[in-house]
Amino acid sequence: MPDVRRGDGHRVTSYDVARLAGVSQSAVSRCFKPGASVSKKMRARVMKVAEDLSYQPNAIARSLITRRSNMVAVVISQQTNLYYPEVLVQLSQRFSERGVRVLLFTLEHESDIDGLLDQIFQYQVDGVVEAARLSGEQIDLIDRRGIPFVFYNRSLKDRRVNAVCCDQTEGERWLVNRLVEAGHETFGLISGPEDSAVSVERTQGALERLKELNVKSVTVVPGDYSYESGASGLLELKNKLGELPDAVVCANDVMAIGCMDAARYRLGVKVPDDLSVVGFDGVGPAQWQSYDLTTVRQPVGRMTEAAVSMILERVEQPDLPPEKRTFSGILVDGGSARIA
Amino acid sequence: MPDVRRGDGHRVTSYDVARLAGVSQSAVSRCFKPGASVSKKMRARVMKVAEDLSYQPNAIARSLITRRSNMVAVVISQQTNLYYPEVLVQLSQRFSERGVRVLLFTLEHESDIDGLLDQIFQYQVDGVVEAARLSGEQIDLIDRRGIPFVFYNRSLKDRRVNAVCCDQTEGERWLVNRLVEAGHETFGLISGPEDSAVSVERTQGALERLKELNVKSVTVVPGDYSYESGASGLLELKNKLGELPDAVVCANDVMAIGCMDAARYRLGVKVPDDLSVVGFDGVGPAQWQSYDLTTVRQPVGRMTEAAVSMILERVEQPDLPPEKRTFSGILVDGGSARIA
DNA sequence: CAATCATCCGCATTCGAATGCAACAGCATT
DNA sequence: AATGCTGTTGCATTCGAATGCGGATGATTG
């Protein structure tokens, strides 16, 4: 089996193929471009040699001249939230079906994003999917670079940006409706991190609906989306109220799960008999029988598909106006909440 | 605030900076290279202009000439296994601390890997982390390209490749020891996918130790690493045996969790009183109080660190010989198994 | 003041593929 | 045989940064 590298340690280039096939480098290039003007004879000849040499066009060189890297940056923070890995995998799969690769940028802390934007730009990505918070100036920065970007589940109200969101408010309202219909009267809320727009929307959405429905007893305690904070949130609620509320509304599934476990194993309380718990997201473990969580599932498939096509459309047509697409969640009635 | 793009829609290049600063392009290039021969005056001057123009060196162009893309491909399959997202995030973070970015390749089916290798090569990545199965020919393919690569938790016995593994066999032996010491006499095993080397090692490891300890009643049923297959695996065991075994050894945590739920909610059996269940991996949910799983935790931090440094060392010194690094897992005694 | 040396800078080239343009071949038409 | 047309091919240039080499500059020494 022949070695694919030339003697000098360089990679195989289109010139090597051209020389061996007795044609010009441009011919080789054209052979690899679908729909280019090449005779079948030429193509066959070149492809044969290319095959023999295991030649693959250098995407880096191509990017330089075409000004398309076929790479998209995906920025993810919040690795504690089980929800994000799923989003990431789906984005990756959908992009790759369209010939685009994901360059991954993970943030340990959301504040690390400053230097990161510069990094992203250096790699000349064709677009950016942001599942992290950005300040107004940072958005300006991207905008001025003219790179299409889409926010995933976060958007700035007074800003014309592309965004794909799940309707957090609506989802919370559904959950509250269900709980109130079933006769729950005292409520505890465990919110997410203050700086998470999603969390704020969810908590506000629930509060608003509770108010509309004239529910008097509502207590909010802070959480951070983690299992532990769901558990400690419940204990804190009990402390504050002196007793448990009828229902606890958690800003995500993982906290709801932590909350259920604390109820059962630390307080010895039955869910849903003595306490109803609901979450949000619809992550895999929420369906596990130990939890069987009542929650709102985000339509991740449709949301990621939307994000991908919004980006790629704007790579082709940079002048498309900004767009926000909001998807309704799916109410999942589980066994973690008493129903009427 | 000035627009960072020139009138013609092109990006800002080192030539633009050079022109405005009244120096040569090479000077600009040198200013961005740490340790290059540039006077402080020059550097200050250039940096000022660069700042004004929001100039960032084009990593694509740089890669072309330096033959370093500062990108590493990470190939992941098996998205059902909760274990992999954690690995991915850690790899990404550790690489980025060293100035290297992760280009993500996800596989829906392990068989999709054929075309994928070509894709990976096109992007001129500096290295590859493989958390997917490869055939011998595929390894040849990578080898001949001279790209450093590391297998993560899979390796071919009779092949000189780089690999980072958790000692699956040893871990299973520990688990079996614990169970046998505690008096368990009849065993069920739920294996992972047949084509997963990890699963085979785990199951074999357990079987071997059980044999050594002279345990007679051992039944193996197949699983696929999913929650559902853990649940159905338990039912199948019961069918086969006519009754439940004393203990079920699952090839990963997620199946163990499915198994526990099936025991409790479908069979009405108490864990660990009537049935002991153990897993493998040490994923987050294994620690949730509803499960509190006895398992072997893979030292993901050390393993990913090892993978990263093995790759990067070989980018610098391509002649380093292949190396396999095997890490012991950490036995986690949870409440899902009766102990002596 | 001349000689020596280190430091710093610019010129020119390089990486590998894409593409506009011109040249050319082959074929049909008259 | 001359003309025109279509379909292919090659030439030359381009993308943007890095770098070896020679030359200029300035500092230092005798």
XYZ file of C-alpha atoms (C1' of nucleotides) in Angstrom:
740
model
C 0.000 0.000 0.000
C 1.582 3.277 -1.070
C 2.370 5.939 1.424
C 0.216 8.957 0.867
C 2.880 11.457 1.806
C 5.539 12.538 -0.569
C 9.161 12.104 0.316
C 9.541 15.608 1.665
C 6.935 15.034 4.322
C 4.426 17.299 2.644
C 0.873 16.361 2.112
C -0.469 15.279 -1.229
C -1.674 18.316 -3.125
C -3.636 18.936 -6.242
C -0.330 19.590 -8.017
C 0.827 16.076 -7.285
C -2.340 14.684 -8.736
C -2.091 17.009 -11.721
C 1.475 16.033 -12.474
C 0.770 12.342 -12.298
C -2.364 12.633 -14.380
C -0.643 14.865 -16.876
C -3.137 17.683 -16.483
C -3.196 21.109 -14.925
C -3.843 21.838 -11.282
C -6.988 23.732 -12.198
C -8.350 20.646 -13.857
C -7.875 18.710 -10.658
C -9.606 21.395 -8.710
C -12.542 21.339 -11.079
C -12.872 17.617 -10.850
C -13.620 17.975 -7.180
C -16.184 20.635 -7.695
C -19.620 19.230 -8.426
C -21.119 20.727 -11.524
C -17.887 22.172 -12.842
C -17.067 22.141 -16.518
C -15.042 18.957 -16.915
C -15.312 16.144 -19.426
C -16.106 12.716 -18.088
C -12.832 11.449 -19.471
C -10.845 14.030 -17.559
C -12.773 13.420 -14.394
C -12.268 9.685 -14.573
C -8.568 10.080 -15.195
C -8.042 12.532 -12.373
C -10.169 10.641 -9.911
C -8.202 7.520 -10.579
C -4.923 9.200 -9.701
C -6.490 10.973 -6.740
C -7.671 7.651 -5.447
C -4.245 6.101 -5.852
C -2.620 8.897 -3.910
C -5.437 9.125 -1.357
C -5.689 12.740 -2.299
C -8.210 14.843 -0.439
C -8.612 18.525 -1.173
C -7.255 20.721 1.583
C -10.222 22.419 3.162
C -8.020 25.061 4.708
C -6.636 26.204 1.396
C -10.082 26.103 -0.108
C -11.491 28.208 2.674
C -8.862 30.818 2.137
C -9.825 31.440 -1.446
C -13.564 30.828 -1.230
C -13.986 32.706 2.017
C -16.115 29.892 3.300
C -14.787 27.701 6.024
C -17.807 25.427 6.224
C -17.391 25.605 9.943
C -19.819 27.012 12.429
C -18.987 27.900 16.005
C -21.263 26.591 18.717
C -20.851 28.275 22.062
C -22.143 26.360 25.038
C -21.982 27.104 28.716
C -23.844 25.454 31.571
C -22.591 21.997 31.372
C -24.407 21.087 34.553
C -27.634 21.232 32.673
C -28.306 17.909 31.035
C -30.250 19.707 28.407
C -27.300 21.096 26.509
C -25.490 17.991 25.426
C -28.568 16.939 23.553
C -28.764 20.268 21.813
C -25.122 20.095 20.898
C -25.352 16.646 19.391
C -28.381 17.559 17.365
C -26.819 20.723 16.076
C -23.733 18.817 15.092
C -25.705 16.192 13.249
C -27.885 18.594 11.390
C -25.021 20.803 10.356
C -23.007 17.891 9.156
C -25.871 16.676 6.994
C -25.452 19.958 5.218
C -21.715 19.699 4.922
C -20.913 22.038 7.770
C -18.790 21.203 10.785
C -19.150 22.367 14.338
C -16.251 24.035 16.039
C -16.951 23.736 19.722
C -16.483 26.495 22.253
C -17.277 25.641 25.821
C -17.470 28.179 28.586
C -16.781 27.319 32.133
C -18.110 30.628 33.287
C -20.277 32.784 31.149
C -17.950 35.670 31.797
C -15.164 33.943 29.907
C -16.772 34.928 26.702
C -14.730 38.043 26.057
C -11.568 36.539 24.716
C -13.613 33.832 23.164
C -15.261 35.999 20.579
C -11.885 36.968 19.187
C -10.947 33.326 19.007
C -14.102 32.526 17.128
C -13.427 35.237 14.604
C -9.902 34.056 14.022
C -11.163 30.725 12.823
C -13.264 32.431 10.172
C -16.348 30.446 10.987
C -19.278 31.000 8.676
C -21.711 31.411 11.537
C -22.207 31.201 15.254
C -24.817 29.520 17.405
C -24.863 31.137 20.801
C -26.218 29.214 23.712
C -24.561 31.633 26.094
C -25.247 35.133 27.255
C -23.826 38.079 25.395
C -23.789 41.734 26.228
C -24.961 44.367 23.827
C -21.417 45.354 22.934
C -20.555 41.776 22.201
C -23.456 41.491 19.829
C -22.250 44.653 18.143
C -18.906 43.004 17.747
C -20.359 40.046 15.925
C -22.696 42.188 13.916
C -19.924 44.371 12.642
C -18.017 41.350 11.531
C -21.014 40.459 9.453
C -21.111 36.878 10.645
C -24.580 35.355 10.864
C -25.427 34.266 14.336
C -28.379 32.791 16.122
C -29.185 32.765 19.777
C -30.445 29.535 21.132
C -32.985 30.022 23.865
C -31.901 33.485 24.685
C -32.600 36.747 23.071
C -32.398 40.370 23.901
C -35.745 42.039 23.783
C -34.860 45.345 22.240
C -32.412 43.997 19.732
C -32.831 42.792 16.239
C -31.095 39.446 16.390
C -31.760 35.954 15.158
C -33.074 33.707 17.838
C -34.655 30.329 18.287
C -36.547 29.937 21.511
C -38.939 27.751 23.318
C -41.861 29.685 24.704
C -40.893 29.569 28.335
C -43.696 31.750 29.564
C -46.425 29.792 27.863
C -45.006 26.524 29.154
C -44.961 27.747 32.718
C -48.491 28.959 32.396
C -49.628 25.537 31.313
C -47.902 23.948 34.253
C -49.437 26.403 36.667
C -52.856 25.886 35.143
C -52.580 22.170 35.651
C -51.515 22.546 39.225
C -54.141 25.067 40.147
C -56.898 23.092 38.447
C -55.861 20.139 40.541
C -56.418 22.160 43.657
C -52.908 23.111 44.689
C -53.050 26.261 46.727
C -49.617 26.978 48.134
C -46.689 27.207 45.759
C -42.956 27.162 45.971
C -40.782 28.212 43.063
C -37.165 27.311 42.618
C -35.624 29.651 40.092
C -32.481 29.243 38.027
C -29.427 31.473 37.997
C -30.317 35.146 38.050
C -28.276 35.861 35.005
C -30.090 33.277 32.929
C -32.729 34.884 30.777
C -34.495 31.574 30.392
C -34.779 31.153 34.108
C -36.145 34.632 34.559
C -38.781 34.092 31.892
C -39.835 30.818 33.396
C -40.099 32.126 36.901
C -41.851 35.285 35.781
C -44.211 33.308 33.628
C -45.225 31.145 36.532
C -45.575 34.062 38.911
C -47.687 35.972 36.475
C -50.092 33.135 35.910
C -50.314 32.399 39.620
C -51.241 35.981 40.188
C -53.870 35.893 37.473
C -55.358 32.828 39.059
C -55.409 34.609 42.356
C -53.083 32.266 44.156
C -51.935 33.922 47.330
C -49.239 31.756 48.745
C -46.223 31.877 46.488
C -42.625 31.687 47.667
C -39.566 31.915 45.466
C -36.133 30.597 46.350
C -33.040 30.728 44.161
C -31.403 27.766 42.489
C -28.697 27.279 39.912
C -30.107 24.536 37.686
C -28.222 21.814 39.535
C -29.567 18.720 41.254
C -28.212 19.888 44.580
C -29.843 23.264 44.329
C -33.158 21.586 43.644
C -32.791 19.588 46.818
C -31.623 22.476 48.967
C -34.283 24.672 47.406
C -36.974 22.434 48.770
C -35.477 22.486 52.237
C -35.236 26.228 52.062
C -38.866 26.470 51.060
C -39.872 24.368 54.009
C -37.835 26.552 56.317
C -39.329 29.738 55.006
C -42.900 28.522 55.076
C -42.701 26.436 58.187
C -44.248 23.636 56.167
C -44.137 22.300 52.653
C -46.079 24.009 49.878
C -48.590 21.989 47.889
C -46.531 22.237 44.764
C -43.021 23.176 43.725
C -42.353 24.650 40.320
C -38.714 24.219 39.321
C -37.036 26.183 36.590
C -35.626 23.028 35.035
C -35.923 19.268 35.177
C -32.677 18.568 36.962
C -33.691 20.743 39.906
C -37.111 19.133 39.923
C -35.425 15.780 40.187
C -33.260 16.996 43.043
C -36.346 18.375 44.668
C -38.223 15.064 44.392
C -35.320 13.174 45.865
C -35.044 15.579 48.774
C -38.750 15.270 49.400
C -38.648 11.499 49.436
C -35.347 10.751 51.020
C -34.662 13.679 53.279
C -38.133 14.691 54.299
C -39.878 11.355 53.891
C -42.677 12.940 51.970
C -44.615 11.298 49.170
C -44.601 12.659 45.644
C -47.138 13.440 44.320
C -49.450 12.559 47.237
C -48.045 15.096 49.665
C -46.143 17.281 47.261
C -46.339 17.954 43.559
C -43.223 18.813 41.615
C -42.901 20.049 38.055
C -39.892 20.900 35.926
C -39.035 22.175 32.481
C -37.020 20.947 29.495
C -38.028 17.330 29.050
C -34.577 15.816 29.443
C -34.152 12.062 29.247
C -33.969 11.312 32.979
C -37.223 13.161 33.552
C -38.952 10.163 32.018
C -37.254 7.611 34.188
C -39.823 5.837 36.270
C -38.389 6.995 39.558
C -39.275 10.502 38.550
C -41.842 10.400 35.762
C -41.763 14.133 35.836
C -44.537 16.457 34.834
C -42.732 18.946 32.694
C -42.696 20.902 29.467
C -40.572 19.340 26.816
C -38.718 21.617 24.478
C -38.987 20.505 20.868
C -35.250 20.195 20.513
C -35.417 18.643 17.087
C -37.392 21.452 15.565
C -35.478 24.084 17.441
C -32.066 22.883 16.333
C -33.321 22.443 12.797
C -34.524 26.016 12.855
C -31.225 27.281 14.187
C -29.282 25.432 11.543
C -31.378 26.635 8.657
C -31.477 30.196 9.917
C -27.708 30.263 10.011
C -27.161 28.626 6.685
C -29.730 30.753 4.914
C -27.929 33.811 6.137
C -24.592 32.500 5.025
C -26.032 32.409 1.530
C -27.982 35.625 1.808
C -26.363 37.916 4.341
C -29.039 40.526 3.910
C -31.911 38.524 5.277
C -33.457 40.428 8.131
C -33.180 39.133 11.691
C -35.832 36.699 12.727
C -37.031 35.246 16.003
C -38.667 31.879 15.973
C -40.471 30.762 19.073
C -41.674 27.212 19.547
C -44.293 26.005 21.949
C -43.183 23.330 24.338
C -45.044 20.071 24.859
C -46.780 19.553 28.155
C -45.866 16.157 29.534
C -48.194 14.885 32.202
C -46.145 12.695 34.467
C -46.744 11.250 37.855
C -44.850 13.880 39.806
C -47.839 16.154 40.103
C -51.319 15.397 41.339
C -53.909 16.119 38.753
C -57.590 16.803 39.091
C -17.450 53.142 16.117
C -15.669 52.286 12.916
C -16.782 49.434 10.770
C -14.212 46.702 10.759
C -14.793 45.727 7.163
C -13.246 47.610 4.342
C -15.434 49.146 1.703
C -15.096 46.217 -0.645
C -16.600 43.842 1.852
C -13.350 42.103 2.530
C -12.079 41.325 5.920
C -9.382 43.341 7.605
C -6.017 41.849 6.777
C -2.495 42.317 7.960
C -1.913 44.432 4.866
C -4.547 46.883 5.979
C -2.900 47.185 9.338
C 0.497 47.474 7.724
C -0.579 50.227 5.395
C -2.190 52.265 8.138
C 0.742 51.808 10.455
C 3.205 52.571 7.705
C 5.089 49.311 8.099
C 5.404 46.082 6.172
C 3.009 43.187 6.340
C 5.720 40.990 7.763
C 6.123 43.380 10.641
C 2.461 43.042 11.458
C 2.734 39.303 11.333
C 5.679 39.347 13.681
C 3.890 41.554 16.150
C 1.310 38.856 16.616
C 3.854 36.164 17.128
C 5.003 35.897 20.734
C 8.769 35.995 21.021
C 9.344 37.323 17.530
C 12.046 39.840 16.801
C 10.188 43.138 17.016
C 11.006 46.339 18.856
C 8.606 47.489 21.515
C 8.005 50.653 19.581
C 6.963 48.755 16.493
C 4.774 46.438 18.452
C 3.017 49.265 20.214
C 2.408 51.082 16.975
C 1.058 48.070 15.163
C -1.068 46.924 18.046
C -2.655 50.312 18.250
C -3.731 50.219 14.626
C -4.790 46.592 14.916
C -6.957 47.525 17.833
C -8.527 50.386 15.939
C -9.398 48.145 13.047
C -10.389 45.206 15.222
C -7.848 43.210 13.314
C -7.514 39.558 14.167
C -5.089 37.311 12.351
C -6.809 34.891 10.012
C -6.278 31.468 11.466
C -7.084 29.826 8.158
C -4.335 31.633 6.309
C -1.970 30.980 9.148
C -2.747 27.292 9.141
C -2.028 27.077 5.479
C 1.504 28.283 5.820
C 2.371 26.856 9.221
C 0.714 23.502 8.547
C -0.888 23.654 11.930
C -4.580 24.153 12.182
C -4.755 24.175 15.954
C -7.824 22.090 15.582
C -8.363 18.568 16.791
C -11.146 16.290 15.663
C -13.178 14.537 18.316
C -15.271 11.653 17.061
C -18.137 10.614 19.281
C -20.846 8.063 18.798
C -23.272 6.611 21.305
C -25.171 9.639 22.286
C -27.509 7.555 24.374
C -24.785 7.055 26.885
C -24.765 9.919 29.349
C -21.103 9.347 29.825
C -19.950 10.877 26.565
C -21.160 14.430 26.880
C -19.035 14.780 29.967
C -16.005 13.476 28.146
C -16.618 15.810 25.268
C -16.915 18.882 27.418
C -13.777 18.051 29.331
C -11.805 17.418 26.200
C -12.970 20.679 24.767
C -12.012 22.599 27.862
C -8.603 21.063 28.208
C -7.744 21.505 24.580
C -8.818 25.092 24.613
C -6.637 25.822 27.603
C -3.795 24.856 25.338
C -4.979 26.935 22.442
C -6.494 24.096 20.472
C -10.082 23.888 19.289
C -12.308 20.889 18.975
C -13.934 20.118 15.665
C -16.836 17.862 16.472
C -17.772 14.758 14.531
C -20.803 12.894 15.762
C -21.821 9.503 14.499
C -25.348 8.345 14.531
C -24.276 4.835 13.700
C -20.770 3.622 14.177
C -20.780 2.409 10.614
C -21.024 5.962 9.304
C -17.390 6.410 9.991
C -16.151 5.647 6.497
C -16.826 8.894 4.746
C -16.100 10.648 7.970
C -12.413 9.942 8.013
C -12.010 11.675 4.670
C -13.888 14.642 6.021
C -11.636 14.795 9.009
C -8.553 14.771 6.866
C -9.847 17.524 4.654
C -9.966 19.859 7.591
C -6.299 19.298 8.271
C -6.805 18.714 11.942
C -3.635 18.330 13.976
C -4.918 15.261 15.760
C -7.888 13.008 16.350
C -9.514 11.694 19.498
C -11.507 8.610 18.652
C -14.294 7.597 20.917
C -15.701 5.355 18.226
C -14.799 2.034 16.785
C -12.408 1.778 13.863
C -11.418 -1.146 11.726
C -7.821 -2.070 11.109
C -7.883 -0.553 7.632
C -9.247 2.661 8.984
C -6.426 2.865 11.458
C -3.996 2.293 8.617
C -5.620 5.180 6.849
C -4.999 7.539 9.718
C -1.550 6.192 10.331
C -0.462 6.758 6.795
C -1.650 10.305 6.979
C 0.700 10.724 9.885
C -1.883 12.392 12.070
C -1.549 11.673 15.788
C -4.601 10.002 17.174
C -5.710 8.585 20.468
C -8.406 6.097 21.208
C -10.568 6.890 24.136
C -11.690 3.797 25.974
C -11.140 1.491 23.098
C -8.054 -0.064 21.738
C -7.113 -2.895 19.490
C -5.063 -5.470 21.237
C -2.592 -6.385 18.567
C -2.040 -2.899 17.307
C 0.400 -0.263 18.273
C -1.874 2.688 18.812
C -2.265 5.429 21.348
C -5.038 4.795 23.776
C -6.418 6.059 27.044
C -8.541 3.572 28.870
C -10.184 2.887 32.133
C -9.408 -0.567 33.380
C -12.744 -2.163 32.738
C -11.724 -5.639 33.790
C -10.291 -4.600 37.100
C -13.365 -2.517 37.864
C -15.705 -5.368 37.192
C -13.615 -7.638 39.367
C -13.941 -5.228 42.242
C -17.675 -5.088 41.838
C -17.960 -8.827 41.707
C -15.741 -9.186 44.755
C -17.959 -6.862 46.709
C -21.088 -8.699 45.701
C -19.729 -12.152 46.405
C -18.282 -11.100 49.746
C -21.726 -9.847 50.678
C -23.132 -13.279 50.004
C -24.766 -12.912 46.628
C -24.935 -16.266 44.946
C -26.970 -15.951 41.770
C -25.945 -13.363 39.204
C -27.453 -11.714 36.185
C -25.369 -9.727 33.765
C -26.694 -7.193 31.309
C -24.093 -6.591 28.653
C -23.725 -3.654 26.291
C -23.745 -3.722 22.500
C -21.771 -6.620 21.099
C -19.684 -4.385 18.946
C -18.559 -2.287 21.882
C -15.130 -3.334 23.048
C -15.735 -1.712 26.399
C -18.849 -3.722 26.961
C -17.114 -6.947 26.059
C -14.276 -6.257 28.461
C -16.641 -5.443 31.250
C -18.782 -8.478 30.784
C -15.804 -10.754 30.333
C -14.129 -9.277 33.379
C -17.134 -9.972 35.515
C -17.607 -13.485 34.150
C -13.986 -14.319 34.707
C -13.998 -13.218 38.295
C -17.262 -14.968 38.996
C -15.742 -18.137 37.687
C -12.650 -17.708 39.813
C -14.847 -17.283 42.839
C -16.692 -20.392 41.903
C -20.045 -18.812 41.439
C -22.265 -21.228 39.603
C -25.377 -19.328 38.723
C -24.534 -16.688 36.139
C -26.851 -15.584 33.346
C -26.032 -13.036 30.687
C -28.573 -11.092 28.673
C -27.832 -8.484 26.033
C -28.417 -4.764 26.371
C -27.507 -1.687 24.386
C -26.462 0.781 27.103
C -29.891 2.404 27.179
C -32.240 2.852 30.109
C -34.885 0.774 28.409
C -32.549 -2.089 27.769
C -31.592 -2.124 31.436
C -35.221 -2.456 32.340
C -36.047 -5.092 29.780
C -32.824 -6.885 30.621
C -34.016 -7.433 34.148
C -37.347 -8.791 32.982
C -35.557 -11.091 30.613
C -33.351 -12.332 33.416
C -36.365 -13.107 35.493
C -37.934 -14.971 32.638
C -34.894 -17.028 31.985
C -34.249 -17.891 35.599
C -37.821 -18.224 36.719
C -36.938 -15.889 39.575
C -34.722 -12.905 40.141
C -31.001 -13.324 40.664
C -29.429 -11.993 43.840
C -27.485 -9.395 41.940
C -27.447 -7.777 38.504
C -24.238 -6.477 37.048
C -24.906 -3.938 34.317
C -22.371 -2.881 31.737
C -23.063 0.776 32.383
C -24.822 3.060 34.817
C -27.722 4.008 32.637
C -28.751 0.377 32.254
C -28.308 -0.132 35.977
C -30.665 2.734 36.560
C -33.191 1.273 34.151
C -32.787 -2.017 35.913
C -33.424 -0.517 39.346
C -36.528 1.234 38.122
C -37.863 -1.932 36.562
C -37.235 -3.816 39.786
C -39.028 -1.264 41.870
C -41.838 -0.151 39.660
C -42.550 -3.121 37.466
C -41.686 -5.989 39.737
C -42.286 -4.327 43.064
C -38.999 -5.562 44.375
C -36.803 -3.711 46.844
C -33.310 -2.606 45.968
C -30.983 -3.531 47.544
C -32.931 -5.692 49.991
C -34.240 -8.151 47.433
C -31.963 -7.347 44.574
C -28.548 -5.734 44.247
C -27.677 -3.731 41.169
C -24.321 -2.353 40.111
C -23.258 -0.294 37.132
C -20.189 1.231 35.595
C -19.052 4.745 34.615
C -19.990 6.937 37.522
C -22.203 9.343 35.619
C -23.934 12.161 37.439
C -27.380 10.598 37.825
C -25.836 7.500 39.415
C -25.374 9.588 42.515
C -28.900 10.848 42.674
C -30.536 9.644 45.832
C -33.179 7.615 44.070
C -30.421 5.419 42.731
C -27.316 5.921 44.812
C -25.666 3.428 42.586
C -22.801 1.155 43.476
C -20.540 1.569 40.506
C -17.026 2.133 39.285
C -16.346 5.726 38.410
C -14.052 6.406 35.515
C -11.541 9.119 36.320
C -12.703 11.278 33.450
C -10.584 14.224 34.451
C -7.345 12.312 34.376
C -8.323 10.356 31.313
C -9.180 13.384 29.230
C -6.064 15.139 30.435
C -4.034 12.147 29.335
C -5.692 12.063 25.937
C -5.068 15.737 25.392
C -1.438 15.633 26.337
C -0.770 12.479 24.379
C -2.132 14.119 21.265
C -0.375 17.415 21.726
C 2.955 15.811 22.538
C 2.744 13.894 19.318
C 1.879 16.972 17.346
C 5.187 18.384 18.525
C 7.132 15.165 18.241
C 5.560 12.923 15.642
C 8.079 10.196 16.289
C 7.024 9.398 19.808
C 6.136 5.738 20.027
C 2.528 4.670 20.602
C 1.471 4.483 24.191
C -1.448 2.994 26.066
C -2.409 4.515 29.351
C -4.816 2.623 31.528
C -6.407 4.154 34.582
C -7.998 2.384 37.459
C -11.572 3.279 38.148
C -12.840 4.286 41.562
C -15.156 1.919 43.343
C -18.154 3.828 44.616
C -20.093 2.060 47.305
C -23.659 3.167 46.966
C -26.885 1.862 48.348
C -27.912 -0.140 45.336
C -26.027 -3.233 46.474
C -26.176 -5.070 49.747
C -22.801 -5.250 51.383
C -21.491 -7.595 53.998
C 36.349 58.055 14.059
C 36.242 53.567 12.270
C 35.154 48.866 13.057
C 32.237 45.303 14.998
C 28.081 43.421 16.306
C 23.274 42.844 17.603
C 18.858 44.207 16.661
C 15.243 45.029 13.811
C 12.827 45.508 9.441
C 11.270 44.623 4.561
C 11.453 41.878 0.330
C 10.055 38.065 -1.821
C 8.329 33.668 -1.594
C 5.431 30.051 0.169
C 1.310 27.265 1.626
C -2.873 24.674 -1.680
C -6.973 25.334 -4.047
C -10.357 28.228 -6.814
C -11.621 30.845 -10.799
C -11.992 34.553 -14.718
C -10.332 34.668 -18.970
C -8.452 33.300 -23.164
C -7.159 29.656 -26.122
C -8.223 25.704 -28.226
C -10.418 21.485 -29.971
C -14.046 19.289 -32.092
C -18.095 19.369 -34.597
C -21.800 20.998 -37.519
C -23.299 24.165 -40.828
C -23.160 26.479 -45.258
C -12.892 24.907 -47.049
C -14.389 28.660 -44.197
C -17.300 30.025 -40.393
C -19.433 29.688 -35.998
C -20.573 27.417 -31.849
C -20.160 24.558 -27.773
C -17.581 22.438 -24.489
C -12.894 21.860 -22.180
C -8.621 23.029 -20.636
C -4.644 25.751 -19.008
C -2.603 30.130 -17.496
C -2.139 33.350 -14.201
C -3.725 35.345 -10.235
C -5.800 35.399 -5.734
C -6.860 34.500 -0.765
C -3.875 36.197 4.070
C -0.215 35.198 6.969
C 4.573 33.324 7.986
C 9.471 33.295 7.389
C 14.541 32.966 5.483
C 17.578 36.114 4.086
C 19.939 40.287 3.235
C 20.305 44.974 4.401
C 19.743 49.041 7.347
C 20.046 51.009 11.710
C 21.879 51.941 15.957
C 24.853 50.890 19.888
C 29.290 49.608 21.554
C 34.082 49.191 21.585
C 39.012 50.078 20.569
